[in-house]
PDB file of C-alpha atoms and ligand atoms in Angstrom:
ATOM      1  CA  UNK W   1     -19.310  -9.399  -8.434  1.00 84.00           C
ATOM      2  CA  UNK W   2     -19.930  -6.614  -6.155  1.00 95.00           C
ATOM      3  CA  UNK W   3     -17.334  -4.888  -4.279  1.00 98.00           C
ATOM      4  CA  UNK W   4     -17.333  -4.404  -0.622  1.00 98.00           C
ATOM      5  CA  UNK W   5     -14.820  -1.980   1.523  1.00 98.00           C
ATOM      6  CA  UNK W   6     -13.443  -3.988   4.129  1.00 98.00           C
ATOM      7  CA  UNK W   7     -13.856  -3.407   7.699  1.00 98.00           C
ATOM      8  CA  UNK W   8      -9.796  -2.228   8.803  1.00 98.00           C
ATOM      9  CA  UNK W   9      -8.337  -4.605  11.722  1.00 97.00           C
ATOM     10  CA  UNK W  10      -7.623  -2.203  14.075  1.00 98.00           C
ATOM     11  CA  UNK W  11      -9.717   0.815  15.565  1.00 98.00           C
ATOM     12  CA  UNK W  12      -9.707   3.767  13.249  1.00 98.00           C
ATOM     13  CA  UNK W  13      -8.132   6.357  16.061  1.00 98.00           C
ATOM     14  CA  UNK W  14      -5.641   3.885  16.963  1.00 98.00           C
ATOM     15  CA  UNK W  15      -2.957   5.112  14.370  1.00 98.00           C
ATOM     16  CA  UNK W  16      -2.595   8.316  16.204  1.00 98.00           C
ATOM     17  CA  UNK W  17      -0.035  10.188  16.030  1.00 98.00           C
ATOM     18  CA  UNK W  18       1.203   9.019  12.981  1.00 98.00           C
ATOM     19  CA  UNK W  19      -2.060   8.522  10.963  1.00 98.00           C
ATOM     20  CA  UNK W  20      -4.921  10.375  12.596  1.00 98.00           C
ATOM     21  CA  UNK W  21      -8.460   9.654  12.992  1.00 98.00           C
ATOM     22  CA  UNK W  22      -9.462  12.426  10.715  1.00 98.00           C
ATOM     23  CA  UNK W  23      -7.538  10.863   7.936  1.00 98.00           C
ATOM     24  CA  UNK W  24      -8.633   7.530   8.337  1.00 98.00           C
ATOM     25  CA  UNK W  25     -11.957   8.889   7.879  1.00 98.00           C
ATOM     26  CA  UNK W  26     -11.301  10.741   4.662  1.00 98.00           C
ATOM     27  CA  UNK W  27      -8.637   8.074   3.087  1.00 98.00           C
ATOM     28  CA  UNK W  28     -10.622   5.171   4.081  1.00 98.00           C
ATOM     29  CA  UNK W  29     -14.216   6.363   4.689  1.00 98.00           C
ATOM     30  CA  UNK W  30     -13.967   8.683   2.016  1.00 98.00           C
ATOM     31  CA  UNK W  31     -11.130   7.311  -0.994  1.00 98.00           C
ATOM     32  CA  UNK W  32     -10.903   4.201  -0.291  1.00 98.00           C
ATOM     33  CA  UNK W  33     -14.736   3.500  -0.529  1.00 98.00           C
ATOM     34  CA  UNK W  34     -14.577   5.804  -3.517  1.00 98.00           C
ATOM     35  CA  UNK W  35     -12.872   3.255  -5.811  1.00 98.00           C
ATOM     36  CA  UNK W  36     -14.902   0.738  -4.365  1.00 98.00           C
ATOM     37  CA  UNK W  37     -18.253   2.527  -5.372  1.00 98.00           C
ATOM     38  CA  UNK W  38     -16.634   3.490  -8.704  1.00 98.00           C
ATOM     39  CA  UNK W  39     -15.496  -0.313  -9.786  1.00 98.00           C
ATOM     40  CA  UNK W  40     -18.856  -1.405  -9.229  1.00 98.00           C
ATOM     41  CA  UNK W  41     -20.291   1.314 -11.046  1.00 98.00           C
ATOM     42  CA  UNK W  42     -17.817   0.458 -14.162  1.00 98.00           C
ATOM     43  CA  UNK W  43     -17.830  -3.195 -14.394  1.00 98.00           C
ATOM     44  CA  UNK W  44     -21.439  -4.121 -15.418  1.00 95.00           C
ATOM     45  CA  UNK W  45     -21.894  -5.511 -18.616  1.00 95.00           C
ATOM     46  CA  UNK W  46     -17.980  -5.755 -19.271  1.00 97.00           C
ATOM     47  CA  UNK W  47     -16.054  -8.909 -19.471  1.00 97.00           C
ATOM     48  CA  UNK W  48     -14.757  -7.625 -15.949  1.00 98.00           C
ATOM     49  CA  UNK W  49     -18.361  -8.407 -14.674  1.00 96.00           C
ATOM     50  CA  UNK W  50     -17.977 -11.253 -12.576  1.00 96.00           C
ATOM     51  CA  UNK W  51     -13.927 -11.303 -11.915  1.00 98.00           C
ATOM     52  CA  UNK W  52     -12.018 -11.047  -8.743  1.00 98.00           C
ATOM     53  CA  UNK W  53     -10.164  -8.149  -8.090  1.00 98.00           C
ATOM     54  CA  UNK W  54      -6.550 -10.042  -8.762  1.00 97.00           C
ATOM     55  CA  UNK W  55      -8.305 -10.576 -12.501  1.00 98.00           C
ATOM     56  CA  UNK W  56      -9.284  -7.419 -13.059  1.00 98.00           C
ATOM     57  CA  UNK W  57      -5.677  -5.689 -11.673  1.00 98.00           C
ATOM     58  CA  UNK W  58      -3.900  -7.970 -14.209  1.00 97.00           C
ATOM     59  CA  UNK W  59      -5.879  -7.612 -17.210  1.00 97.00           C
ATOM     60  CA  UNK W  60      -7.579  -4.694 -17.142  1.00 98.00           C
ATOM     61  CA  UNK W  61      -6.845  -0.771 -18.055  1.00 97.00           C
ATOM     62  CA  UNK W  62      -7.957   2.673 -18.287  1.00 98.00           C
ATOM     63  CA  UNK W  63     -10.915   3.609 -15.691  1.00 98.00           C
ATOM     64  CA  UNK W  64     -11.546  -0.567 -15.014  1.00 98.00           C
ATOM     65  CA  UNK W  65      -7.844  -0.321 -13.887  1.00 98.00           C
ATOM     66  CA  UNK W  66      -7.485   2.294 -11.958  1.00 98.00           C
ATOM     67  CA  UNK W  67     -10.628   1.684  -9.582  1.00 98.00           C
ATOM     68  CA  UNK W  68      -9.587  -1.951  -9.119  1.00 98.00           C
ATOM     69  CA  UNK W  69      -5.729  -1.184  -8.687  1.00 98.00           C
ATOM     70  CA  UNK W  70      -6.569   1.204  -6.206  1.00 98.00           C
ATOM     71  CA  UNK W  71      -8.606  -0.762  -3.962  1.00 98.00           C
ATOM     72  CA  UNK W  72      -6.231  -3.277  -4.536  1.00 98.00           C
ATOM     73  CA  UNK W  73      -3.319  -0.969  -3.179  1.00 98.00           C
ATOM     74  CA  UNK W  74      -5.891   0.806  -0.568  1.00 98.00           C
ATOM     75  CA  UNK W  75      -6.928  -2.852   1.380  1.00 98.00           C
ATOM     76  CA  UNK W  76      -2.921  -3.916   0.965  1.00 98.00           C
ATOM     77  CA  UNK W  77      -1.716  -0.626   2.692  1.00 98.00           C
ATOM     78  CA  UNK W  78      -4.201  -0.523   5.632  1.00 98.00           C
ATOM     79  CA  UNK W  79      -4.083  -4.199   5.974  1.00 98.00           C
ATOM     80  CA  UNK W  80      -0.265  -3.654   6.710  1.00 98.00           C
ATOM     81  CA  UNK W  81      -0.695  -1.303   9.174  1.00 98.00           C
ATOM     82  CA  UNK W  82      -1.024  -2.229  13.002  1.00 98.00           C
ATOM     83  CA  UNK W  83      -1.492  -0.043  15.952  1.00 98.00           C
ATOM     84  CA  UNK W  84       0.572  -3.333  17.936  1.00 97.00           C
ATOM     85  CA  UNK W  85       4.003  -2.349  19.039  1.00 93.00           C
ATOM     86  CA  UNK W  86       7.131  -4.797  18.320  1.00 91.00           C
ATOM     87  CA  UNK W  87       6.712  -5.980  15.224  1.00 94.00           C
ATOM     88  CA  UNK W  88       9.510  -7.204  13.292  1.00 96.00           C
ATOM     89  CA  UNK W  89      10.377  -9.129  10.313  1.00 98.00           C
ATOM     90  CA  UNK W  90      10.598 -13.080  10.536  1.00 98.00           C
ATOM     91  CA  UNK W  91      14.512 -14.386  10.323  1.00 98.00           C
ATOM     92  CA  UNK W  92      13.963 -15.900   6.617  1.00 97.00           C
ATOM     93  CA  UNK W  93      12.629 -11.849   5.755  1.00 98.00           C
ATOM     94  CA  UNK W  94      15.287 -10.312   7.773  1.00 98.00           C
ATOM     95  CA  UNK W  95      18.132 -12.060   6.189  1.00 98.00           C
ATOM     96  CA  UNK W  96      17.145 -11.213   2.930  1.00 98.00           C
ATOM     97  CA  UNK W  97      16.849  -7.658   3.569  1.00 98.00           C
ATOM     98  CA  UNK W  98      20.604  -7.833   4.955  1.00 98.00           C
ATOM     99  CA  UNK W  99      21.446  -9.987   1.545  1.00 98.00           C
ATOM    100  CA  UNK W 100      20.121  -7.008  -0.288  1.00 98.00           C
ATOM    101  CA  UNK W 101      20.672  -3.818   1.134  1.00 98.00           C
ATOM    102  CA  UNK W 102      23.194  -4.702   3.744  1.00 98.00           C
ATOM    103  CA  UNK W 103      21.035  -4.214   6.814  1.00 98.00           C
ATOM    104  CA  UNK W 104      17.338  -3.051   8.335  1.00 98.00           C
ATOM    105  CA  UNK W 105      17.984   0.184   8.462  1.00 98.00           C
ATOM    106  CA  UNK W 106      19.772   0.758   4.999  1.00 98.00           C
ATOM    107  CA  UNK W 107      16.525  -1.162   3.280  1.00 98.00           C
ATOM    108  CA  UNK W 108      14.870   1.225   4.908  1.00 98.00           C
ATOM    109  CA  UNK W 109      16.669   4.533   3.942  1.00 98.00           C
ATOM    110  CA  UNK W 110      16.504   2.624   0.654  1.00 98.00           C
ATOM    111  CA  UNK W 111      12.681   2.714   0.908  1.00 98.00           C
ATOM    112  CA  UNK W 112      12.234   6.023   1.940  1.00 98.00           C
ATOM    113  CA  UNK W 113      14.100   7.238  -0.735  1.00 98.00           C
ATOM    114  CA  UNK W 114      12.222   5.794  -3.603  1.00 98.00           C
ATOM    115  CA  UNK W 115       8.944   6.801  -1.300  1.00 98.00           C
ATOM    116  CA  UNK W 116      10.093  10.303  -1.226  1.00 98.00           C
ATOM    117  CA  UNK W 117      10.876  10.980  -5.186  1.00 98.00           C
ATOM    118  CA  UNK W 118       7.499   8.983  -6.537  1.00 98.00           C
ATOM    119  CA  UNK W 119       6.749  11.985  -8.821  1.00 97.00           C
ATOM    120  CA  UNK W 120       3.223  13.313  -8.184  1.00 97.00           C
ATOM    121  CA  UNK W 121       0.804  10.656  -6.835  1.00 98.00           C
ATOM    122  CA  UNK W 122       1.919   6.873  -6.249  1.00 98.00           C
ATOM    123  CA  UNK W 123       3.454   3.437  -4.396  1.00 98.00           C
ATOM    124  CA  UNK W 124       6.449   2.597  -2.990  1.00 98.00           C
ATOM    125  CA  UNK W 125       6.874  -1.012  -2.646  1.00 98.00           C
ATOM    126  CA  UNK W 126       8.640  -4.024  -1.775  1.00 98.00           C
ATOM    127  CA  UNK W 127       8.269  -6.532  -4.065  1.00 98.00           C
ATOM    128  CA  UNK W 128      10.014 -10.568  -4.212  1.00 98.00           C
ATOM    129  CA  UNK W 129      10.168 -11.821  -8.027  1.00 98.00           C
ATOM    130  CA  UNK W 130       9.810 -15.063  -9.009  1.00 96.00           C
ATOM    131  CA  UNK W 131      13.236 -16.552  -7.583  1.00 95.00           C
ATOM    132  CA  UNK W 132      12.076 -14.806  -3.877  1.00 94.00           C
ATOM    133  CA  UNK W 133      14.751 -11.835  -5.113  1.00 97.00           C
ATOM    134  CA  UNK W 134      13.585  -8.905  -3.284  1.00 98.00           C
ATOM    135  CA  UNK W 135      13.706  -4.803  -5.139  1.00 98.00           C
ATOM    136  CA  UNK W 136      12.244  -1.514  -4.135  1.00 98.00           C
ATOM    137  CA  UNK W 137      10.027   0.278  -7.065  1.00 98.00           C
ATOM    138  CA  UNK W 138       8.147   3.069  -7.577  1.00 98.00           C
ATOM    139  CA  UNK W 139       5.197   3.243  -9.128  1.00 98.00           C
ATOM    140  CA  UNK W 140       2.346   6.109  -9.993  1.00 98.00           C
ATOM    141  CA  UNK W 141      -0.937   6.783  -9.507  1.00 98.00           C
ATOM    142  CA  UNK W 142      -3.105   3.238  -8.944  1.00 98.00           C
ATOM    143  CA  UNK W 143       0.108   1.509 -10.452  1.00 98.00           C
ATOM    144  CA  UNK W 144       0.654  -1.870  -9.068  1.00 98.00           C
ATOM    145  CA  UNK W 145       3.416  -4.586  -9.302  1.00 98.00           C
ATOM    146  CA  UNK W 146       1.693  -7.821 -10.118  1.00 98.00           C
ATOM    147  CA  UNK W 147       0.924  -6.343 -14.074  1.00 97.00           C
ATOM    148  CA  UNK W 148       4.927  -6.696 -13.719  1.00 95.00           C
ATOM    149  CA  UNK W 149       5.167 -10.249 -12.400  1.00 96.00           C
ATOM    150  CA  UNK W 150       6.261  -8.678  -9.228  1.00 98.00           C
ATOM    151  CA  UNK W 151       4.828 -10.195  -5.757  1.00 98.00           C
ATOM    152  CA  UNK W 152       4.327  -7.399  -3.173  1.00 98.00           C
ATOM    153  CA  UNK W 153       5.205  -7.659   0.096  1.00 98.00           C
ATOM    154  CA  UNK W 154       4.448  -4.071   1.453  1.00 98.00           C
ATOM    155  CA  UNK W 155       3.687  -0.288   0.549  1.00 98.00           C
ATOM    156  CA  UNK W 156       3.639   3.043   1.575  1.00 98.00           C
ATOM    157  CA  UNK W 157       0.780   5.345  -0.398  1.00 98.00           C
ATOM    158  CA  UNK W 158       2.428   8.746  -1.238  1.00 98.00           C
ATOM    159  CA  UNK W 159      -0.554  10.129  -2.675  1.00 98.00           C
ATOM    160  CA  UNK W 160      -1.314  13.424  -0.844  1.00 98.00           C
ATOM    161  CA  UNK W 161      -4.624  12.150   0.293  1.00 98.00           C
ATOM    162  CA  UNK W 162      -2.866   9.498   2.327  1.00 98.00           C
ATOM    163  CA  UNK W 163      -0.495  12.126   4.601  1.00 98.00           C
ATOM    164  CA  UNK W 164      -2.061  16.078   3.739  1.00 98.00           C
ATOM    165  CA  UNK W 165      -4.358  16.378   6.634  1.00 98.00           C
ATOM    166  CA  UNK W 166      -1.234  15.066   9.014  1.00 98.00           C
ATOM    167  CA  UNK W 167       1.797  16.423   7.512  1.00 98.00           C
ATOM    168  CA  UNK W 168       1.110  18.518   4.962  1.00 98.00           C
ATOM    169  CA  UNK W 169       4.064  18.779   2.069  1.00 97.00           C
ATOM    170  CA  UNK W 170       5.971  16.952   4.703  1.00 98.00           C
ATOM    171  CA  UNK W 171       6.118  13.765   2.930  1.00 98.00           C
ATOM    172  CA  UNK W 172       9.166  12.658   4.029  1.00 98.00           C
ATOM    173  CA  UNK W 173       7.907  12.905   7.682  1.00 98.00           C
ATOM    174  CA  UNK W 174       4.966  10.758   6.770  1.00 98.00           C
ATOM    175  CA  UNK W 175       7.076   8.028   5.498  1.00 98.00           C
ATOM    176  CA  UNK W 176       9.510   8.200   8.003  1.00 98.00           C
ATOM    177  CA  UNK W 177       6.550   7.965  10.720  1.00 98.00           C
ATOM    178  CA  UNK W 178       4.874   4.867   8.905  1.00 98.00           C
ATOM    179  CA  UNK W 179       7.525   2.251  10.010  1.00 98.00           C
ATOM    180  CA  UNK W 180       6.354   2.334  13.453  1.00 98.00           C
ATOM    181  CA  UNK W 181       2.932   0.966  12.229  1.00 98.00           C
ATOM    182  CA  UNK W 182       4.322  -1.800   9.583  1.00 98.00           C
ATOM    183  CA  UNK W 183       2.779  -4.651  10.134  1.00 98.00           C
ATOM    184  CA  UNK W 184       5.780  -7.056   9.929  1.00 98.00           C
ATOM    185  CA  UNK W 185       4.151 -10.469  10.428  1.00 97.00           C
ATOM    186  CA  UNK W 186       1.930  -9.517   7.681  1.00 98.00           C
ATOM    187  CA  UNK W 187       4.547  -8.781   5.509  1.00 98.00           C
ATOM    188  CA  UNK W 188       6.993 -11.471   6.355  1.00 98.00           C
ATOM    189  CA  UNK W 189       3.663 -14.296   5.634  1.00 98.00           C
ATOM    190  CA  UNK W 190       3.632 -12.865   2.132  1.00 97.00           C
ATOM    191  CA  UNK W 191       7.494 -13.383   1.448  1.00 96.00           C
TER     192      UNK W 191
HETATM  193 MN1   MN Q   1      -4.500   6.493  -0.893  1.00 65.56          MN
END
């Protein structure tokens, strides 16, 4: 099948402050539909041919794998992301994050801190195994929890491409900016 990049649900300037026009343009326009062009240029003639992109995440690797796992990641991260202020995690979500880590805010220092330390290019995410047991893991470069088992429920993208233009090395700052934009209905629906 043929990949498409998918149109974002919100206005591309309406991040601002904490993700900028100008990055949306080169993260989405520019990355984003990147991997896209590149999967499609790769999977012709392979078993991979006419998969989804789940398939091809779970059972592919090397170039295959990295195109798909990044669009993958790419659509999951913007598609957690809302300009919309007041979002917050449903009660069933929320009291699993205090079963875990004690409260919001410690889950989130939690977060940050495996967000901060991904050596080099990579995911942080929240992920819910099997038994709806939630963890925090790192992963690098187009790495992506489901060739675990893991489900994933959200993720921040610490490659420099996703904060540079903004931030700089500032990384941390990134991060710590993002949770105003976390789309918490969308990641309480997948928990
Ligand atoms: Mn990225």
């Amino acid at each position: 099948m043929t990949f498409t990049l998918p149109e974002l649900p919100y206005a591309h300037n309406s991040l601002e402050p904490v993700i900028s026009e100008k990055t949306i343009s080169f993260h989405y326009g520019k990355h984003h539909q990147a991997y896209v062009n590149n999967l499609n240029g790769l999977i012709g003639g392979t078993e991979f041919e006419n998969s989804d992109l789940d398939t091809i995440v779970k059972k592919s690797d090397g170039p295959i794998f990295n195109n798909a796992a990044q669009i993958w990641n790419h659509n999951f991260y913007f598609f957690s992301l809302t300009p919309e202020k007041g979002s917050v995690p449903s009660d069933k979500l929320l009291n699993a994050i205090k079963t875990t880590w004690g409260s919001l805010d410690n889950f989130k220092a939690e977060f940050n801190k495996a967000a901060a330390t991904v050596f080099g290019s990579g995911w942080a995410w929240l992920v819910k195994d099997d038994d709806g047991k939630l963890s925090i893991i790192k992963e690098s470069n187009a790495g992506n929890p489901m060739t675990r088992g893991l489900i994933p429920l959200l993720t921040f993208d610490v490659w420099e491409h996703a904060y540079y233009i903004d931030y700089q090395n500032r990384r941390p700052d990134y991060i710590a900016a993002l949770w105003a934009l976390v789309n918490w209905k969308a990641v309480s629906d997948r928990y």
